[in-house]
PDB file of C-alpha atoms in Angstrom:
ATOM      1  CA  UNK A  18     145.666 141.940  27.572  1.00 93.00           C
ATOM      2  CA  UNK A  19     147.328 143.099  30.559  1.00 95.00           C
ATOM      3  CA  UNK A  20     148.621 146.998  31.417  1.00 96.00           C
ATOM      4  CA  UNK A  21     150.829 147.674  34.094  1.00 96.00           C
ATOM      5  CA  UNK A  22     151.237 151.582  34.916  1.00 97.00           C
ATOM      6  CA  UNK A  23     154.756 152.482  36.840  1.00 97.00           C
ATOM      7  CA  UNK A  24     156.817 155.958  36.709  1.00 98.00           C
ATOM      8  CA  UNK A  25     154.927 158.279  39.403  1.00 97.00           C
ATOM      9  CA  UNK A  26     156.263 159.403  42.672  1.00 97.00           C
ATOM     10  CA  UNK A  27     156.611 162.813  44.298  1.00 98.00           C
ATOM     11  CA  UNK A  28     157.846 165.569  41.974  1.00 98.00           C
ATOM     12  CA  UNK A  29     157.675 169.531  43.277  1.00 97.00           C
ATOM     13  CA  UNK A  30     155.236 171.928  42.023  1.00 98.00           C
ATOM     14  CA  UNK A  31     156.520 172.799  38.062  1.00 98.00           C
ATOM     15  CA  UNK A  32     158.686 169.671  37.883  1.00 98.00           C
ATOM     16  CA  UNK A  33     158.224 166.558  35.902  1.00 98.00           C
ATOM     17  CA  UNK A  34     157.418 163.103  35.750  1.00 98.00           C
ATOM     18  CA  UNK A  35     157.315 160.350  32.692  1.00 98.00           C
ATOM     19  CA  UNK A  36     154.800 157.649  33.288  1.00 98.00           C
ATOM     20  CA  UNK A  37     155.306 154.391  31.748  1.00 98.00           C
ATOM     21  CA  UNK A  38     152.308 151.956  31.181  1.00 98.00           C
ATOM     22  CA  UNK A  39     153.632 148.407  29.614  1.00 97.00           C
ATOM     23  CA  UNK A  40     150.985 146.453  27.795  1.00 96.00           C
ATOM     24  CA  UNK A  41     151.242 142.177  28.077  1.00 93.00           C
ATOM     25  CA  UNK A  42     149.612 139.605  26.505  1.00 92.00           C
ATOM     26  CA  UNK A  43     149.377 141.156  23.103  1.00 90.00           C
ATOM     27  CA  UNK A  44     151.719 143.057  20.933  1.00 88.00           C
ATOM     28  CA  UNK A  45     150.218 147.024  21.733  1.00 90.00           C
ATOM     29  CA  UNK A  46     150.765 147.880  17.989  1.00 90.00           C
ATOM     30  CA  UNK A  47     147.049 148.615  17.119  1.00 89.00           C
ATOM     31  CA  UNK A  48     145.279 149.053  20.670  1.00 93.00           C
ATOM     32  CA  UNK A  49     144.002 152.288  21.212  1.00 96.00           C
ATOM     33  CA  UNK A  50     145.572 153.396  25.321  1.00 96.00           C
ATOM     34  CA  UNK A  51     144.680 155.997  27.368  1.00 97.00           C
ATOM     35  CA  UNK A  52     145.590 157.840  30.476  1.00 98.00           C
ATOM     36  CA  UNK A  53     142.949 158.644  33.043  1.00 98.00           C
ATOM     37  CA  UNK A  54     143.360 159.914  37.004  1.00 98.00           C
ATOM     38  CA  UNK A  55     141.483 159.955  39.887  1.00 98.00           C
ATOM     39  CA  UNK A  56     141.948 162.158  43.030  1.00 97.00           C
ATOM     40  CA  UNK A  57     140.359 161.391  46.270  1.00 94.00           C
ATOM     41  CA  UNK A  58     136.773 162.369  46.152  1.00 95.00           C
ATOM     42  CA  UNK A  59     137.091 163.230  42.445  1.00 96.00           C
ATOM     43  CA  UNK A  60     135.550 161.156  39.260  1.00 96.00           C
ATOM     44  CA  UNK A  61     138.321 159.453  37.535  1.00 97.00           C
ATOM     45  CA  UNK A  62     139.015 161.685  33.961  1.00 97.00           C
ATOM     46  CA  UNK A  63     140.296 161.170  31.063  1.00 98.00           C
ATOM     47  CA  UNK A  64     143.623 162.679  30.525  1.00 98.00           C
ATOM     48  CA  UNK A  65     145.286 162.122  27.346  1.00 98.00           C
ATOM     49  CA  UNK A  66     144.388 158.774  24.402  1.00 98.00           C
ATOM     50  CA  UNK A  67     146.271 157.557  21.517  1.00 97.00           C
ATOM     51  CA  UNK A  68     145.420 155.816  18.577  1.00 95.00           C
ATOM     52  CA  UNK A  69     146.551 152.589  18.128  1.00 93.00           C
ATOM     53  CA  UNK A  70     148.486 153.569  15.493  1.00 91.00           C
ATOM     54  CA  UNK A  71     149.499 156.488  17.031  1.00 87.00           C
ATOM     55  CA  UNK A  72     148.008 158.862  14.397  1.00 90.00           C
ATOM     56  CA  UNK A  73     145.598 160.572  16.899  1.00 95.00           C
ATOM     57  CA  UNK A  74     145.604 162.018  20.238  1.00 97.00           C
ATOM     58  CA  UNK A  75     143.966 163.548  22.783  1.00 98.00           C
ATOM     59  CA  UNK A  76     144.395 166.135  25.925  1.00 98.00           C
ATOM     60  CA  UNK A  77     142.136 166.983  28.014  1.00 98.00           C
ATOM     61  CA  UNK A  78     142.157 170.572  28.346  1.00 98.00           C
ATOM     62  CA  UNK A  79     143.821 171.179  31.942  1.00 97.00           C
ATOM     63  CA  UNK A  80     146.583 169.298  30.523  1.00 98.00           C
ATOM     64  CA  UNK A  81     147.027 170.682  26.990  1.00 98.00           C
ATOM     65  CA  UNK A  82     150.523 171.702  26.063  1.00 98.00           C
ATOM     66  CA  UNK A  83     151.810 169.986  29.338  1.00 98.00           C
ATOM     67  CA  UNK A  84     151.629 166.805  29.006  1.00 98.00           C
ATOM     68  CA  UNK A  85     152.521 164.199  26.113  1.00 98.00           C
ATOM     69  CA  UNK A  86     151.587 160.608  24.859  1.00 98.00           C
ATOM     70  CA  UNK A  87     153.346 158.580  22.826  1.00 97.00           C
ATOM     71  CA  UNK A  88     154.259 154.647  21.945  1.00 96.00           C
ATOM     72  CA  UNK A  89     156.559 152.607  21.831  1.00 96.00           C
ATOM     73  CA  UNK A  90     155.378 149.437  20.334  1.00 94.00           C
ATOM     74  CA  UNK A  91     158.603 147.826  19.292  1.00 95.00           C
ATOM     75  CA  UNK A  92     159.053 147.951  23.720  1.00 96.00           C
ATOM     76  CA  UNK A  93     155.064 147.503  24.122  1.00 96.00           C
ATOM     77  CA  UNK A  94     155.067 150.691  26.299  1.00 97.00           C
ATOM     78  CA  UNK A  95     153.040 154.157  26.367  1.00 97.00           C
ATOM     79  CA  UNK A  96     153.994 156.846  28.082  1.00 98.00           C
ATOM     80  CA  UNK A  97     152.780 159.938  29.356  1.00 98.00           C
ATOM     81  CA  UNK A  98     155.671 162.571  29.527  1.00 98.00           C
ATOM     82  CA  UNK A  99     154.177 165.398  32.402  1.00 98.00           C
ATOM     83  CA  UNK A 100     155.757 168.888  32.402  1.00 98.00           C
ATOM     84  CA  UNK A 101     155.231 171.779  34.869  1.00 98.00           C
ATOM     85  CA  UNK A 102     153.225 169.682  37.199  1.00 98.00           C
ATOM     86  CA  UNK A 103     151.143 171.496  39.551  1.00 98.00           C
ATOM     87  CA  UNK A 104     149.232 170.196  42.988  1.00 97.00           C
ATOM     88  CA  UNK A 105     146.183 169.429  40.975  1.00 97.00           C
ATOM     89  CA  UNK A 106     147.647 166.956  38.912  1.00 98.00           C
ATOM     90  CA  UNK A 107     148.092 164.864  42.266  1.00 98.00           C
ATOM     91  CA  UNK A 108     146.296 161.653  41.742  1.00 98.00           C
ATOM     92  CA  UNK A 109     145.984 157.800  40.489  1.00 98.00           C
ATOM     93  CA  UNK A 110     147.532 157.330  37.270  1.00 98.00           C
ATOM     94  CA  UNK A 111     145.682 154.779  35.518  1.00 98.00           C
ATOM     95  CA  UNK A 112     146.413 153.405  31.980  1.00 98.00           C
ATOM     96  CA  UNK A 113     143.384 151.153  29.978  1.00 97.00           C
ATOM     97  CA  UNK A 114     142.529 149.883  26.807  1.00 96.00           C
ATOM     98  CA  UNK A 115     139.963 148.893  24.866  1.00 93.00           C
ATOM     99  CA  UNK A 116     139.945 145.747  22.018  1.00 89.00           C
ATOM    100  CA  UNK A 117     141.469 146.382  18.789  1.00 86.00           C
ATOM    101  CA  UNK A 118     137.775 145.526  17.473  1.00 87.00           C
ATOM    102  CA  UNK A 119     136.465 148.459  19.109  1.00 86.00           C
ATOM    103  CA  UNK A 120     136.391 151.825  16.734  1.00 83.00           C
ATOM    104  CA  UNK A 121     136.173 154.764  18.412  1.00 88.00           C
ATOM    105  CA  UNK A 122     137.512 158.451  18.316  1.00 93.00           C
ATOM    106  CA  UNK A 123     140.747 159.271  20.989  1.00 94.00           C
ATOM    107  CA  UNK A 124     138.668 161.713  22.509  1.00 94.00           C
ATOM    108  CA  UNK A 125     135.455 159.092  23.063  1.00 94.00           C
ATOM    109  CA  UNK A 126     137.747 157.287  24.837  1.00 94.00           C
ATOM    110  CA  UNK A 127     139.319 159.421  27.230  1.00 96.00           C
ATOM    111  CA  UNK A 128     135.933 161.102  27.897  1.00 95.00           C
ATOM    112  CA  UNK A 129     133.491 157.559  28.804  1.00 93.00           C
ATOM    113  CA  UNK A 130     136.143 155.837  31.129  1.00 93.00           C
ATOM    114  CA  UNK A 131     132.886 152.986  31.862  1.00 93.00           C
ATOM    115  CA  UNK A 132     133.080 151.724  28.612  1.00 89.00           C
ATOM    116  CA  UNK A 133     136.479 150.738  28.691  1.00 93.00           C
ATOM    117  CA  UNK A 134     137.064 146.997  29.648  1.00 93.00           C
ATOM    118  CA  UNK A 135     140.879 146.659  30.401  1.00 95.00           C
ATOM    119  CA  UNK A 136     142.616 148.325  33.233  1.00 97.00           C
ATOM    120  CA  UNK A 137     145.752 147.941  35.029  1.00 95.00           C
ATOM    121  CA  UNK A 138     146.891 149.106  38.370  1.00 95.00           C
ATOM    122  CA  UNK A 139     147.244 152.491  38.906  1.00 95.00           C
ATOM    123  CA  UNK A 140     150.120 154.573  40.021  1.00 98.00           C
ATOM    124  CA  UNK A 141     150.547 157.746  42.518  1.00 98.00           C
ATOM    125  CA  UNK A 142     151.532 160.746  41.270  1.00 98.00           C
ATOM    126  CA  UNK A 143     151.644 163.488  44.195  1.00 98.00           C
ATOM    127  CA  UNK A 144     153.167 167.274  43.435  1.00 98.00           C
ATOM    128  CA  UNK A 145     154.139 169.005  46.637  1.00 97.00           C
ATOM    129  CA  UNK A 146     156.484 171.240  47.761  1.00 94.00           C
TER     130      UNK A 146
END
């Protein structure tokens, strides 16, 4: 399985951005994907997993009611729709995945980013006036 993150760029504080993350090699339906960041000097975090079915999901709190996941798996693509950006939300956009073997809760997943195998290249997001 391959994931290829695209969609960031510069967007001003309280704008928006819609990342894209396009999953290869398999067909996504079924393969739990998540979101994570990291900002210079800053642990990479969870931001916001979906079920592989699309049932669950999970925000993490500085991004609650901001932010939203969903799938497309007829296109193979997640995305991550962001709303009312603000500076802190400047970082690497990463999406991963883990196998469709593995059963764990959305929010296990976005919170233990070392236990998930498959990454793909990340993508900038900077907010700045």
């Amino acid at each position: 399985v391959q994931l290829q993150a695209s969609g960031g760029g510069l967007a001003q504080p309280g704008g928006s951005l819609r990342l894209s993350c396009a999953v290869s090699g398999v067909f996504s339906y079924g393969w739990q994907i998540g979101w994570f960041r990291q900002a210079p000097g800053k642990e990479r975090e969870g931001v916001s997993c979906i079920s592989g079915y699309g049932g669950d999901k999970y925000y993490a709190d500085s991004v609650k009611g901001r932010f939203t996941i969903s799938r497309d798996d007829a296109k193979n693509l997640i995305y991550l729709q962001m709303n009312r950006l603000t500076a802190e939300d400047s970082a690497v956009y990463y999406c991963a995945t883990i196998p469709r073997t593995v059963v764990r809760p959305v929010s296990g997943m976005c919170n233990d980013h070392r236990a998930i195998p498959y990454w793909g290249a990340g993508t900038q997001v900077t907010v700045s006036s």
